[in-house]
Amino acid sequence: MAVNPLPPIPSSPWWHHDFFVAAVAEPVPMARAAFALSAHRSHLATTREGQAVVEDEIARLAYGIGSIEQWRQRLFVDAGFTGNGADYHDPRNSFLPDVLVRRLGIPISLALVGQLVAERSGLTSWGIGLPGHFLLAVAPGGAVRGEWWASDARIVDAFAGGRTMSMNDIVVLFSSMFGDRQPFHRSMLDETSGRQILVRMLANLKANYARKNDLEGLAAVLRMRTCLPDWTLDEGRELVRLHSATGLLDEALAVLDELGARFPDDDEVLAAERTRLAVSLN
């Protein structure tokens, strides 16, 4: 099924923010939303033709698939999708159009490709937000989403070339990442919603941009984060500071106004932010 068309791309410096807002209305169409998330940096996501390429490539990859094994063969053997361990922190690993073209990504972006192709082919699929390493569940068409324990469902590590994971494999993987610091429990294998996937993708990009001190990238990610539920006062204040640091003072004031409406009990904190911003305007 083709995704709904996105609105025309405007010419303002923050057009990608409006692009993202339009793409994440409930229910979240993940191909559309992930394409819009990519638009702040991926040149492949800045044209309507780029969106068509994404849709066409997902359809091409899904064509003729009738089983989980065919799905696995198509993506991880024939197409060669794999994890980019050599350059894990490259932001392109999080951009859906780039992942489709380069066949490289991180666990969550590769799982998203796998999910989109599986669903397009008639299989049932959903993301599993295991802490530290995103996984994917794939089941025959008509299966109940979220029931990873069903006999015909598989949990797959898309970063490891579509490796099928047993429960023991998952526990070993989790222990290798966290040791005794965090106990494993089965609720970690619950289905991850589309909005949760987007939040996690933005968190990955935020960490990448922070590592490079990329202020414009950080501001773009935080601006998109405020389009999704449960963003915090600290995230909003960070966005204000980033706008100020990059000279976008009107945008900083607009965010402060939004913070005042969203967090009315934090007047003192926001008043301090306004004072700091006023000093920078003088």
Short mmCIF file of C-alpha atoms in Angstrom, two decimals:
data_model
loop_
_atom_site.label_atom_id
_atom_site.label_comp_id
_atom_site.label_asym_id
_atom_site.label_seq_id
_atom_site.Cartn_x
_atom_site.Cartn_y
_atom_site.Cartn_z
CA MET A 1 0.00 0.00 0.00
CA ALA A 2 1.49 3.35 -1.01
CA VAL A 3 1.92 5.94 1.73
CA ASN A 4 -0.12 9.13 1.63
CA PRO A 5 1.52 11.96 -0.29
CA LEU A 6 3.45 14.46 1.77
CA PRO A 7 2.73 18.18 1.49
CA PRO A 8 4.86 20.26 -0.88
CA ILE A 9 8.32 21.00 0.48
CA PRO A 10 8.43 24.67 1.59
CA SER A 11 11.52 26.84 1.31
CA SER A 12 11.90 28.03 4.92
CA PRO A 13 15.03 27.02 6.87
CA TRP A 14 12.90 24.76 9.06
CA TRP A 15 10.76 23.25 6.32
CA HIS A 16 11.75 19.75 7.46
CA HIS A 17 10.07 20.40 10.83
CA ASP A 18 6.70 21.08 9.17
CA PHE A 19 7.37 18.11 6.91
CA PHE A 20 7.84 15.91 9.98
CA VAL A 21 4.76 17.29 11.77
CA ALA A 22 2.60 16.40 8.79
CA ALA A 23 4.05 12.89 8.69
CA VAL A 24 3.53 11.81 12.31
CA ALA A 25 -0.21 12.27 12.73
CA GLU A 26 -1.90 9.20 14.17
CA PRO A 27 -1.83 6.50 13.04
CA VAL A 28 1.84 6.91 12.20
CA PRO A 29 2.64 5.67 8.64
CA MET A 30 6.20 4.59 9.29
CA ALA A 31 7.58 4.85 5.75
CA ARG A 32 6.29 8.40 5.49
CA ALA A 33 7.43 9.41 8.97
CA ALA A 34 10.92 7.92 8.63
CA PHE A 35 11.32 9.63 5.25
CA ALA A 36 10.35 12.97 6.80
CA LEU A 37 12.71 12.40 9.74
CA SER A 38 15.54 12.04 7.22
CA ALA A 39 14.75 15.28 5.42
CA HIS A 40 16.80 17.56 7.70
CA ARG A 41 20.07 16.12 6.32
CA SER A 42 19.55 13.42 3.69
CA HIS A 43 19.65 14.83 0.16
CA LEU A 44 17.67 11.73 -0.88
CA ALA A 45 14.76 12.94 1.27
CA THR A 46 14.44 16.48 -0.04
CA THR A 47 12.39 15.82 -3.17
CA ARG A 48 9.08 14.23 -3.95
CA GLU A 49 10.94 11.96 -6.36
CA GLY A 50 12.94 10.70 -3.38
CA GLN A 51 9.76 9.64 -1.64
CA ALA A 52 8.68 7.75 -4.74
CA VAL A 53 12.06 6.00 -4.86
CA VAL A 54 11.55 4.81 -1.26
CA GLU A 55 8.06 3.52 -2.00
CA ASP A 56 9.16 1.82 -5.20
CA GLU A 57 12.17 0.17 -3.56
CA ILE A 58 10.10 -1.22 -0.69
CA ALA A 59 7.59 -2.58 -3.21
CA ARG A 60 10.37 -4.07 -5.33
CA LEU A 61 11.97 -5.78 -2.36
CA ALA A 62 8.62 -7.18 -1.23
CA TYR A 63 7.53 -8.47 -4.64
CA GLY A 64 6.86 -12.20 -4.71
CA ILE A 65 7.65 -12.86 -1.04
CA GLY A 66 5.31 -15.44 0.47
CA SER A 67 7.15 -16.69 3.55
CA ILE A 68 9.49 -15.58 6.31
CA GLU A 69 12.36 -17.50 4.75
CA GLN A 70 11.81 -15.81 1.37
CA TRP A 71 11.72 -12.45 3.17
CA ARG A 72 15.00 -13.22 4.90
CA GLN A 73 16.62 -14.43 1.66
CA ARG A 74 15.50 -11.33 -0.25
CA LEU A 75 16.73 -8.77 2.26
CA PHE A 76 19.83 -10.23 3.82
CA VAL A 77 21.20 -12.51 1.11
CA ASP A 78 20.04 -11.18 -2.26
CA ALA A 79 19.94 -7.47 -1.36
CA GLY A 80 22.72 -7.73 1.23
CA PHE A 81 21.35 -5.48 3.96
CA THR A 82 23.73 -5.51 6.90
CA GLY A 83 24.90 -3.53 9.90
CA ASN A 84 27.41 -0.73 9.39
CA GLY A 85 29.83 -1.78 12.09
CA ALA A 86 32.71 0.04 10.38
CA ASP A 87 31.04 3.46 10.75
CA TYR A 88 28.24 2.91 13.24
CA HIS A 89 27.79 6.60 14.10
CA ASP A 90 27.36 7.86 10.52
CA PRO A 91 24.01 9.72 10.59
CA ARG A 92 23.12 8.18 7.21
CA ASN A 93 22.64 4.89 9.06
CA SER A 94 19.44 6.41 10.47
CA PHE A 95 18.02 7.86 7.24
CA LEU A 96 15.54 5.52 5.56
CA PRO A 97 16.32 6.56 1.95
CA ASP A 98 20.06 6.21 2.53
CA VAL A 99 19.69 2.83 4.22
CA LEU A 100 17.68 1.56 1.26
CA VAL A 101 20.30 2.80 -1.24
CA ARG A 102 23.46 1.90 0.69
CA ARG A 103 22.13 -1.36 2.22
CA LEU A 104 23.79 -0.27 5.49
CA GLY A 105 22.28 0.81 8.78
CA ILE A 106 22.05 0.41 12.52
CA PRO A 107 19.76 -2.13 14.23
CA ILE A 108 16.66 0.07 14.36
CA SER A 109 16.84 1.39 10.79
CA LEU A 110 17.49 -2.06 9.34
CA ALA A 111 14.64 -3.47 11.43
CA LEU A 112 12.38 -0.73 10.06
CA VAL A 113 13.28 -1.68 6.49
CA GLY A 114 12.58 -5.30 7.34
CA GLN A 115 9.23 -4.41 8.87
CA LEU A 116 8.14 -2.27 5.92
CA VAL A 117 9.08 -4.98 3.41
CA ALA A 118 7.47 -7.74 5.48
CA GLU A 119 4.20 -5.84 5.82
CA ARG A 120 4.19 -4.91 2.14
CA SER A 121 4.55 -8.62 1.28
CA GLY A 122 1.63 -9.64 3.52
CA LEU A 123 3.63 -10.91 6.49
CA THR A 124 3.07 -9.65 10.03
CA SER A 125 5.95 -7.73 11.61
CA TRP A 126 6.69 -5.43 14.53
CA GLY A 127 9.65 -3.82 16.23
CA ILE A 128 11.10 -4.97 19.55
CA GLY A 129 12.90 -2.24 21.46
CA LEU A 130 15.35 -4.34 23.42
CA PRO A 131 17.56 -1.89 25.37
CA GLY A 132 20.82 -1.37 23.54
CA HIS A 133 19.94 -3.36 20.43
CA PHE A 134 16.72 -3.11 18.42
CA LEU A 135 15.24 -6.39 17.13
CA LEU A 136 12.42 -7.34 14.78
CA ALA A 137 9.66 -9.92 14.97
CA VAL A 138 8.29 -11.49 11.79
CA ALA A 139 5.31 -13.84 11.62
CA PRO A 140 3.06 -15.26 8.90
CA GLY A 141 0.29 -13.08 7.55
CA GLY A 142 -2.73 -12.94 9.83
CA ALA A 143 -0.72 -13.53 13.02
CA VAL A 144 -1.45 -11.38 16.05
CA ARG A 145 1.02 -8.53 16.36
CA GLY A 146 3.09 -8.67 19.50
CA GLU A 147 2.84 -12.42 20.04
CA TRP A 148 6.51 -13.20 19.53
CA TRP A 149 6.10 -16.48 21.41
CA ALA A 150 3.82 -17.90 18.70
CA SER A 151 5.34 -21.03 17.18
CA ASP A 152 5.63 -19.59 13.66
CA ALA A 153 7.00 -16.18 14.66
CA ARG A 154 10.68 -15.37 14.61
CA ILE A 155 12.74 -12.72 16.34
CA VAL A 156 15.41 -11.46 13.98
CA ASP A 157 18.56 -9.39 14.40
CA ALA A 158 18.60 -7.32 11.21
CA PHE A 159 21.99 -5.83 12.11
CA ALA A 160 23.50 -9.33 12.09
CA GLY A 161 22.28 -10.24 8.60
CA GLY A 162 18.82 -11.39 9.61
CA ARG A 163 19.99 -13.89 12.21
CA THR A 164 17.10 -15.67 13.93
CA MET A 165 17.36 -15.22 17.70
CA SER A 166 16.34 -17.79 20.31
CA MET A 167 15.42 -16.65 23.80
CA ASN A 168 18.83 -17.81 24.99
CA ASP A 169 20.51 -15.81 22.20
CA ILE A 170 18.64 -12.69 23.32
CA VAL A 171 19.58 -13.15 26.98
CA VAL A 172 23.23 -13.67 26.03
CA LEU A 173 23.18 -10.55 23.83
CA PHE A 174 21.59 -8.49 26.58
CA SER A 175 24.09 -9.74 29.16
CA SER A 176 26.99 -8.89 26.85
CA MET A 177 25.78 -5.28 26.78
CA PHE A 178 24.72 -4.74 30.40
CA GLY A 179 26.32 -7.49 32.48
CA ASP A 180 24.94 -7.39 36.02
CA ARG A 181 23.97 -3.73 35.81
CA GLN A 182 20.47 -4.41 34.51
CA PRO A 183 18.44 -7.61 34.79
CA PHE A 184 16.73 -8.97 31.69
CA HIS A 185 12.97 -9.48 31.75
CA ARG A 186 10.60 -10.60 29.05
CA SER A 187 8.67 -7.34 28.93
CA MET A 188 11.68 -5.95 27.07
CA LEU A 189 10.44 -7.96 24.09
CA ASP A 190 7.05 -6.19 23.97
CA GLU A 191 6.01 -4.57 20.71
CA THR A 192 7.43 -1.10 20.10
CA SER A 193 5.00 1.43 18.64
CA GLY A 194 5.72 3.58 15.61
CA ARG A 195 6.08 6.70 17.76
CA GLN A 196 8.48 4.88 20.10
CA ILE A 197 10.57 3.87 17.11
CA LEU A 198 10.76 7.50 15.95
CA VAL A 199 11.74 8.68 19.45
CA ARG A 200 14.52 6.08 19.54
CA MET A 201 15.75 7.02 16.07
CA LEU A 202 15.91 10.67 17.11
CA ALA A 203 17.79 9.72 20.28
CA ASN A 204 20.38 7.90 18.15
CA LEU A 205 20.82 10.92 15.91
CA LYS A 206 21.05 13.25 18.90
CA ALA A 207 23.92 11.17 20.30
CA ASN A 208 25.69 11.19 16.93
CA TYR A 209 25.37 14.96 16.51
CA ALA A 210 26.43 15.58 20.12
CA ARG A 211 29.56 13.50 19.53
CA LYS A 212 30.47 15.84 16.65
CA ASN A 213 29.26 19.02 18.40
CA ASP A 214 26.92 19.53 15.44
CA LEU A 215 24.63 22.24 16.84
CA GLU A 216 22.39 22.53 13.78
CA GLY A 217 21.87 18.77 13.70
CA LEU A 218 21.06 18.74 17.42
CA ALA A 219 18.54 21.55 17.02
CA ALA A 220 16.84 19.78 14.12
CA VAL A 221 16.53 16.55 16.12
CA LEU A 222 15.21 18.28 19.23
CA ARG A 223 12.72 20.27 17.18
CA MET A 224 11.35 17.01 15.76
CA ARG A 225 11.36 15.44 19.22
CA THR A 226 8.93 18.10 20.42
CA CYS A 227 6.47 16.88 17.76
CA LEU A 228 6.15 13.54 19.57
CA PRO A 229 4.64 12.76 22.99
CA ASP A 230 6.40 12.93 26.35
CA TRP A 231 9.13 15.40 25.53
CA THR A 232 10.52 17.04 28.63
CA LEU A 233 11.20 20.51 29.97
CA ASP A 234 14.94 19.82 29.81
CA GLU A 235 14.67 18.91 26.11
CA GLY A 236 12.78 22.12 25.46
CA ARG A 237 15.35 24.21 27.33
CA GLU A 238 18.14 22.53 25.41
CA LEU A 239 16.41 23.46 22.15
CA VAL A 240 16.14 27.08 23.32
CA ARG A 241 19.87 27.16 24.04
CA LEU A 242 20.72 25.58 20.69
CA HIS A 243 18.57 28.11 18.82
CA SER A 244 20.31 30.89 20.73
CA ALA A 245 23.76 29.49 19.96
CA THR A 246 23.01 29.31 16.25
CA GLY A 247 21.46 32.79 16.08
CA LEU A 248 17.83 31.70 15.72
CA LEU A 249 16.55 33.98 18.47
CA ASP A 250 12.96 34.25 17.23
CA GLU A 251 12.74 30.47 17.21
CA ALA A 252 14.19 30.38 20.74
CA LEU A 253 11.49 32.77 21.96
CA ALA A 254 8.78 30.73 20.24
CA VAL A 255 9.97 27.58 22.00
CA LEU A 256 9.98 29.41 25.33
CA ASP A 257 6.37 30.43 24.74
CA GLU A 258 5.48 26.82 24.04
CA LEU A 259 7.31 25.69 27.15
CA GLY A 260 5.38 28.21 29.23
CA ALA A 261 2.08 26.78 27.99
CA ARG A 262 3.18 23.18 28.39
CA PHE A 263 4.94 23.47 31.76
CA PRO A 264 3.09 26.22 33.68
CA ASP A 265 4.43 25.00 37.03
CA ASP A 266 8.01 25.77 36.01
CA ASP A 267 7.69 29.55 35.77
CA GLU A 268 10.90 30.24 37.68
CA VAL A 269 13.00 28.03 35.43
CA LEU A 270 11.51 29.54 32.29
CA ALA A 271 11.86 33.07 33.64
CA ALA A 272 15.58 32.42 34.04
CA GLU A 273 15.74 31.22 30.43
CA ARG A 274 13.96 34.36 29.26
CA THR A 275 16.39 36.55 31.19
CA ARG A 276 19.38 34.73 29.69
CA LEU A 277 17.89 35.08 26.21
CA ALA A 278 17.12 38.78 26.74
CA VAL A 279 20.77 39.39 27.60
CA SER A 280 21.84 37.77 24.33
CA LEU A 281 19.45 40.04 22.40
CA ASN A 282 21.07 43.20 23.77
#
